[in-house]
Short mmCIF file of C-alpha atoms and ligand atoms in Angstrom, two decimals:
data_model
loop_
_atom_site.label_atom_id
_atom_site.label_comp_id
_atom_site.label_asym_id
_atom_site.label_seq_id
_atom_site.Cartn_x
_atom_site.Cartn_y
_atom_site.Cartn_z
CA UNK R 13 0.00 0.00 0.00
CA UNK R 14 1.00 3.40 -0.55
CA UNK R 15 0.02 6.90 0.15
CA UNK R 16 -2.48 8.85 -1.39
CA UNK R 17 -2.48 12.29 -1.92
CA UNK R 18 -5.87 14.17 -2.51
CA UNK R 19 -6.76 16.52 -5.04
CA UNK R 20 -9.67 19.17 -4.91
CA UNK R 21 -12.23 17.01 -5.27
CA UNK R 22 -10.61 14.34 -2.82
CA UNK R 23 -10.04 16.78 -0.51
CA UNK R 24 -13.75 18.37 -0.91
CA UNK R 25 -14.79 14.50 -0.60
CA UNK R 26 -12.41 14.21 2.68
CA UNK R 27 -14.29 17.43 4.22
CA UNK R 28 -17.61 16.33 3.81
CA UNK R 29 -17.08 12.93 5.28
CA UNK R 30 -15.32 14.39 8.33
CA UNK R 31 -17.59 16.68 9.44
CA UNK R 32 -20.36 14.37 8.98
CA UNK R 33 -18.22 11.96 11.49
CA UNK R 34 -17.74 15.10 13.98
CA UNK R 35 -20.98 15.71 13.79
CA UNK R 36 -22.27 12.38 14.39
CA UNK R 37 -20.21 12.82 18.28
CA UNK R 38 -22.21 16.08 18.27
CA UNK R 39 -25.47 14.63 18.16
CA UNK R 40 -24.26 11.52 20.92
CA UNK R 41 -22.86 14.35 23.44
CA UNK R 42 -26.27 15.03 24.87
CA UNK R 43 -27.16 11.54 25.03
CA UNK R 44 -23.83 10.13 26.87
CA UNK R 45 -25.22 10.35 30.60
CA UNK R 46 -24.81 7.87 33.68
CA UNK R 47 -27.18 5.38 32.99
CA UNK R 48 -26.65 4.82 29.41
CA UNK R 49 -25.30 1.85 27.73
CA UNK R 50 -22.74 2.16 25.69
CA UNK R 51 -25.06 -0.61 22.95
CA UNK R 52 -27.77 1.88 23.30
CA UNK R 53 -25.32 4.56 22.29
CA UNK R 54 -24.41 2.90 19.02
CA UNK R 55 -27.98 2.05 18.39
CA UNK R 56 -28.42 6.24 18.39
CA UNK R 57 -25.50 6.36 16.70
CA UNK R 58 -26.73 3.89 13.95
CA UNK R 59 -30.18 5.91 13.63
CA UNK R 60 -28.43 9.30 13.04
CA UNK R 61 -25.77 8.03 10.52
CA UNK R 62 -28.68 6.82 8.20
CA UNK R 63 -30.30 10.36 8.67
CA UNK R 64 -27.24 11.96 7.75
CA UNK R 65 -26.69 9.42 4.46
CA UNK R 66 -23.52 8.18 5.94
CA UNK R 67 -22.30 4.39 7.01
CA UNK R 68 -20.26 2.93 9.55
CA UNK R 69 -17.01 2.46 8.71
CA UNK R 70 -16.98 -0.02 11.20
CA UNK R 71 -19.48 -2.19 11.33
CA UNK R 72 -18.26 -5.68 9.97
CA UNK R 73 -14.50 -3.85 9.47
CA UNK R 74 -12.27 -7.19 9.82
CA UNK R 75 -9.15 -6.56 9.11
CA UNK R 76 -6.58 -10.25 8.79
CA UNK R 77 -6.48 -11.81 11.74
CA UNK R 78 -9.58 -10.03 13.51
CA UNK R 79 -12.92 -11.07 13.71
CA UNK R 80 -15.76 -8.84 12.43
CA UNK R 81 -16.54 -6.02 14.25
CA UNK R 82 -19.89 -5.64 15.53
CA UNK R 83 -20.24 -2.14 16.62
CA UNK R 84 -21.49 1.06 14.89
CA UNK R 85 -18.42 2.62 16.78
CA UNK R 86 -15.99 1.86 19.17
CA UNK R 87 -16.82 2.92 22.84
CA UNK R 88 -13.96 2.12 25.39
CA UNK R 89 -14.33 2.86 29.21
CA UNK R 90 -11.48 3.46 31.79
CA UNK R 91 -8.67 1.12 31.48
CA UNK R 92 -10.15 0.20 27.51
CA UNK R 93 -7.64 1.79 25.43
CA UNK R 94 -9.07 1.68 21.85
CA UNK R 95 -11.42 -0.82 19.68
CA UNK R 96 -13.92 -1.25 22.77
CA UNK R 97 -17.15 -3.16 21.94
CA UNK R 98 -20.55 -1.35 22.91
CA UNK R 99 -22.05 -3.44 25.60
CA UNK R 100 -25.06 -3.97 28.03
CA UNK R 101 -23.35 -2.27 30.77
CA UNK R 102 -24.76 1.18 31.80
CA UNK R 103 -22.07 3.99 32.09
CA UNK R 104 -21.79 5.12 35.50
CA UNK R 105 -20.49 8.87 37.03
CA UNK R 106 -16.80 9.35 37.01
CA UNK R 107 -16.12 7.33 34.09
CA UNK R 108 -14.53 8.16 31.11
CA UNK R 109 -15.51 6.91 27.73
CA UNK R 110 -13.70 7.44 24.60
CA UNK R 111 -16.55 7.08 21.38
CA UNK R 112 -14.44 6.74 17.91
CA UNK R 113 -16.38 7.71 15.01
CA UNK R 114 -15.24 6.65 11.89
CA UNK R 115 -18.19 7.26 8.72
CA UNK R 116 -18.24 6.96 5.22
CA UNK R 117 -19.48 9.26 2.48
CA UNK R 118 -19.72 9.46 -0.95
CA UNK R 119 -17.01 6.68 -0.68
CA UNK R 120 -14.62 8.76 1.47
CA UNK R 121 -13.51 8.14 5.13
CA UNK R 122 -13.76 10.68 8.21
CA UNK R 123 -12.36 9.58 11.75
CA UNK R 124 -12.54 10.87 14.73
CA UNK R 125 -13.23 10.37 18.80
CA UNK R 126 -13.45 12.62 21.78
CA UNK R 127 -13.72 11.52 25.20
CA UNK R 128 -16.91 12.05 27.91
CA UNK R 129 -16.68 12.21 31.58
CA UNK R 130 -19.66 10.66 32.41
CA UNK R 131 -22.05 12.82 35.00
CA UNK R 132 -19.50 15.55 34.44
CA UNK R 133 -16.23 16.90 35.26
CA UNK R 134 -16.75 16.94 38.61
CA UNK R 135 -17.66 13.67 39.05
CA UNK R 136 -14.68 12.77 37.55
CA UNK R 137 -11.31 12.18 39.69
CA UNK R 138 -8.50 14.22 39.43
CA UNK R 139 -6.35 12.06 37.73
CA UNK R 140 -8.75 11.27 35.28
CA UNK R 141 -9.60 14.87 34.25
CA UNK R 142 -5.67 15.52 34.07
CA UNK R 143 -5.39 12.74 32.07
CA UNK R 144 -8.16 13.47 29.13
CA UNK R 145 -6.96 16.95 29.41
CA UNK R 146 -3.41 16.16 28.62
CA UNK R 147 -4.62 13.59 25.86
CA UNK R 148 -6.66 16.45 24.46
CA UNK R 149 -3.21 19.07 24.32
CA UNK R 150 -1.19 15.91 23.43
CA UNK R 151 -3.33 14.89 20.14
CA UNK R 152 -2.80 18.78 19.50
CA UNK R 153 0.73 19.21 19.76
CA UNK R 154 1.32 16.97 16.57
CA UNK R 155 -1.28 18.59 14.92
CA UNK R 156 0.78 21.56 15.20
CA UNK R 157 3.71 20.34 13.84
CA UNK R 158 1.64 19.61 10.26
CA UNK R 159 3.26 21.47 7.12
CA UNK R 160 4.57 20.19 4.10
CA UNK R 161 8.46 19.71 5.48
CA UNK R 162 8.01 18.40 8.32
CA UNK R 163 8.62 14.19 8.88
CA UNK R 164 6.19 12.08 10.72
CA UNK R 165 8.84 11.65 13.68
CA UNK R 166 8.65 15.34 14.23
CA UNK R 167 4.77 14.73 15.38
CA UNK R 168 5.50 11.25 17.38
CA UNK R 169 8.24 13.00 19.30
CA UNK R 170 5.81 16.83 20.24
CA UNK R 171 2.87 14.28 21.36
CA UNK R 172 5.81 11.58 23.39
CA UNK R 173 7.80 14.05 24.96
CA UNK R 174 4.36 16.52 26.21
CA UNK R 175 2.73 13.38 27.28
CA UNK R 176 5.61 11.81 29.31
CA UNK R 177 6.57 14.96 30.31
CA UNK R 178 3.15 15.21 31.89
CA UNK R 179 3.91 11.68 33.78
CA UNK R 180 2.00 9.52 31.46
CA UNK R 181 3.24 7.15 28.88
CA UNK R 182 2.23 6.59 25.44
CA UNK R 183 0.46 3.62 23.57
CA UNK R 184 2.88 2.18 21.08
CA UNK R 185 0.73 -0.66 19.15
CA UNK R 186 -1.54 2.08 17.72
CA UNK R 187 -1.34 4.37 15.94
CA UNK R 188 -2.68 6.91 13.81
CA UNK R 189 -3.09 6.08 9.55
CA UNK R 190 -3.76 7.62 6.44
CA UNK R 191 -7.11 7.85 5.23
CA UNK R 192 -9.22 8.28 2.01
CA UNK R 193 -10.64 6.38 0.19
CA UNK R 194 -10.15 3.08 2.59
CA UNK R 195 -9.99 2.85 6.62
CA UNK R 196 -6.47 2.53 7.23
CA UNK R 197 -3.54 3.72 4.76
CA UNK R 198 -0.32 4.47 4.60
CA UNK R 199 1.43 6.18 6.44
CA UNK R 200 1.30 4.89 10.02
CA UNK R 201 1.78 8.03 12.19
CA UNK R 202 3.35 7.04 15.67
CA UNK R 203 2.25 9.00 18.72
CA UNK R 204 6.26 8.82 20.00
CA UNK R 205 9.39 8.61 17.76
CA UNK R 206 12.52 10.71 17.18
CA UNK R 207 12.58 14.43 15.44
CA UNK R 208 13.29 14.56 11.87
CA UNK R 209 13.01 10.90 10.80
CA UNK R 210 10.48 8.66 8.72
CA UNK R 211 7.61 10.15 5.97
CA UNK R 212 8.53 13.55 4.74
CA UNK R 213 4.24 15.16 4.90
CA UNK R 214 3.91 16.74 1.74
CA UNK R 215 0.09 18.74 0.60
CA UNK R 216 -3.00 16.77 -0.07
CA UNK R 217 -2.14 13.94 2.81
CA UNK R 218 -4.67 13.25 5.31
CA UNK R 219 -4.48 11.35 8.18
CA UNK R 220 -4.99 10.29 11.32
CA UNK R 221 -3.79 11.99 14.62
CA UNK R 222 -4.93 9.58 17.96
CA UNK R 223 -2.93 9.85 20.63
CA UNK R 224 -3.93 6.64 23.19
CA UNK R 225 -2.30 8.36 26.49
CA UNK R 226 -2.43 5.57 29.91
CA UNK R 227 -2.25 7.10 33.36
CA UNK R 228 0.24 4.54 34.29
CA UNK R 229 2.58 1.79 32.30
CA UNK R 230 2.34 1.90 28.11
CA UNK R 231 2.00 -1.61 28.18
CA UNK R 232 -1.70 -2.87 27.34
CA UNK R 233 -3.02 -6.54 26.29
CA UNK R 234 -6.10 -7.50 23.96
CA UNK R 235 -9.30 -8.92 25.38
CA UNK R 236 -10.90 -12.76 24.63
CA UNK R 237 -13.09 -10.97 22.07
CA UNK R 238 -10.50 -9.76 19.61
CA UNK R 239 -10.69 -6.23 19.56
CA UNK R 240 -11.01 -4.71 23.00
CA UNK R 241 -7.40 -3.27 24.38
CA UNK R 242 -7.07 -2.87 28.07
CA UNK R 243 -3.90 -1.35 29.83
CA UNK R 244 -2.26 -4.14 31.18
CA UNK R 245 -1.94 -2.33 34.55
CA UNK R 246 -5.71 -1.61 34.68
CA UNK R 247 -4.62 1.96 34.95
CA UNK R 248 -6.79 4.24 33.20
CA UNK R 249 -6.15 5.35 29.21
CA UNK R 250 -7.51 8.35 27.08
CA UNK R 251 -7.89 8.79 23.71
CA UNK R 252 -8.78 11.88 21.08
CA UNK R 253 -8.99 11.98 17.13
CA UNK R 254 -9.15 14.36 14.30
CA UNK R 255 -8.53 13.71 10.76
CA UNK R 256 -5.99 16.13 9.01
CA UNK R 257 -5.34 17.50 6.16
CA UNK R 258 -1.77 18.97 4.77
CA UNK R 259 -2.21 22.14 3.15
CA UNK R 260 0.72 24.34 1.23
CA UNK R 261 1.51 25.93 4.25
CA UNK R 262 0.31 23.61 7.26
CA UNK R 263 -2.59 21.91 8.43
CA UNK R 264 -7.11 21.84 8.19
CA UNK R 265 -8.20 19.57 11.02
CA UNK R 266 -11.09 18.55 8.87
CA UNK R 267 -13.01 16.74 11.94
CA UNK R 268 -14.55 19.88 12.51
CA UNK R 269 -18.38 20.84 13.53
CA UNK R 270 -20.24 22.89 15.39
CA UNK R 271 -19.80 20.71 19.04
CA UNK R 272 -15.82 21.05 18.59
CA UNK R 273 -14.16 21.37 21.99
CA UNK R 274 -11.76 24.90 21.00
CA UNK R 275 -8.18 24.42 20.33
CA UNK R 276 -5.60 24.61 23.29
CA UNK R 277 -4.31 28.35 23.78
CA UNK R 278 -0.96 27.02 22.86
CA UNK R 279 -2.77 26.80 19.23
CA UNK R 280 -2.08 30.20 17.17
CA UNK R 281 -3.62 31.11 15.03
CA UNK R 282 -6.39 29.24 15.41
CA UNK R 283 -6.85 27.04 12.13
CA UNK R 284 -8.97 27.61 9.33
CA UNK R 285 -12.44 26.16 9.25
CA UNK R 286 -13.68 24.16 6.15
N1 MF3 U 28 -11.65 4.24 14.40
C1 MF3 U 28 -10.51 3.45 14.80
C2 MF3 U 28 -9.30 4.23 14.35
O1 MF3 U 28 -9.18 5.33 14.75
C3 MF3 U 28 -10.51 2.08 14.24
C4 MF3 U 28 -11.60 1.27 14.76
S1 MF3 U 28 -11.60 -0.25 13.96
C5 MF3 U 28 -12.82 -1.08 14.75
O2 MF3 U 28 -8.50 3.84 13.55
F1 MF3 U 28 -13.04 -2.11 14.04
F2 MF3 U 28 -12.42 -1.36 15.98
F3 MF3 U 28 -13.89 -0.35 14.81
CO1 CO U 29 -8.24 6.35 13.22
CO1 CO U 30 -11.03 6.35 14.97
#
């Protein structure tokens, strides 16, 4: 596989299908309360992507050596780091729930996933707040770094050394992808790595910036059902998403919409809209 690089009508394409996936967190955000399951929040999920004329990206996605997977999205609690399976299990205050969107439209991918403190902020502990927070600023500080130039190990090392600097370590097995016209292309973009080395980004790339952040050890293990990642620790792990794309002179998060948490203040100026 190789990477793609998008022309107008690609990158129109890429827009369109990435605001329709930010959009599709929008319409959950109400909806994610204590009580909820996290199956009854795909179902909603489900109902608003055929509203909106889009389709999961991940419903039956089965990649070699994976089993289908069953869920309209991917919902992972706590200690779940990524691919979590929406369950029967209502979510209670003081978790916090990552939802990963990932739609398609008009035969283009968008991909993206913001995390909920469920009953609130304050219901939340400290270390769990400082965590999502510093996920949030993390998945940032590679975006950031986006401009035709720069290498992909120039946005592994801003997110590794701001996350560990922080006193939390980084998710290795993961990592974000190009993305287009399929799920997952090249390149791989690695949340940690060394200034200046691999993939030189050049305009019309888009891909993938998801920082999995774990409050304690990096080191995580996969779950009898073949998808769900848990920190092997148990200690709790955050995750947040936006699809990019590189323009002439830098970046367009195109995961964009109206429910958009703002930039960090360390963001200037603040990027274009679509
Ligand atoms: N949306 C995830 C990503 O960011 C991939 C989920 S694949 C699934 O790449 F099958 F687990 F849904
Ligand atoms: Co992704
Ligand atoms: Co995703």
């Amino acid at each position: 596989m190789s990477i793609t690089y998008k022309d107008e009508a690609g990158i129109a394409g890429m827009r369109t299908a990435c605001r329709l996936a930010s959009e599709v967190l929008d319409y959950l955000t109400p909806l994610i309360q204590p009580g909820v399951t996290t199956l009854e929040i795909d179902r909603l999920a489900a109902e608003y992507m055929k509203q909106q004329g889009t389709v999961s990206a991940t419903i039956g996605y089965q990649p070699s050596g994976y089993p289908p997977y069953p869920g309209h999205l991917c919902t992972s609690v706590n200690h779940v780091v990524c691919h979590g399976i929406p369950n029967e299990k209502p979510l209670k205050k003081g978790d916090i729930l990552n939802v990963d969107v990932t739609v398609i439209k008009d035969g283009w991918f968008g991909d993206n996933s913001r995390m909920f403190m469920i009953g609130g902020e304050a219901a939340c502990s400290v270390q769990a707040r400082r965590l999502t927070q510093v996920t949030y600023e993390a998945m940032w500080k590679g975006i950031v770094m986006v401009r035709p130039g720069i290498r992909l190990g120039d946005i592994g090392h801003a997110i590794q050394t701001f996350a560990e600097g922080n006193g939390f370590s980084v998710v290795r097995e993961f990592c974000g992808h190009g993305i287009g016209q399929r799920f997952h292309e090249d390149p791989q973009v690695l949340h940690y790595g060394r200034p200046g080395t691999l993939e030189e980004l050049k305009p019309g790339m888009t891909f993938t910036i998801e920082p999995m952040i774990n409050a304690g050890k990096r080191d995580i293990k996969e779950m009898g059902d073949g998808w769900t990642i848990v920190t092997r620790d148990r200690s709790l792990s955050a995750q947040w998403e936006h699809t990019v794309l590189v323009t002439e002179t830098g970046y367009e998060v195109l995961t964009l919409s109206a429910g958009s948490l703002p930039a960090p203040a360390f963001v200037t100026p603040a990027p274009a809209l679509a």
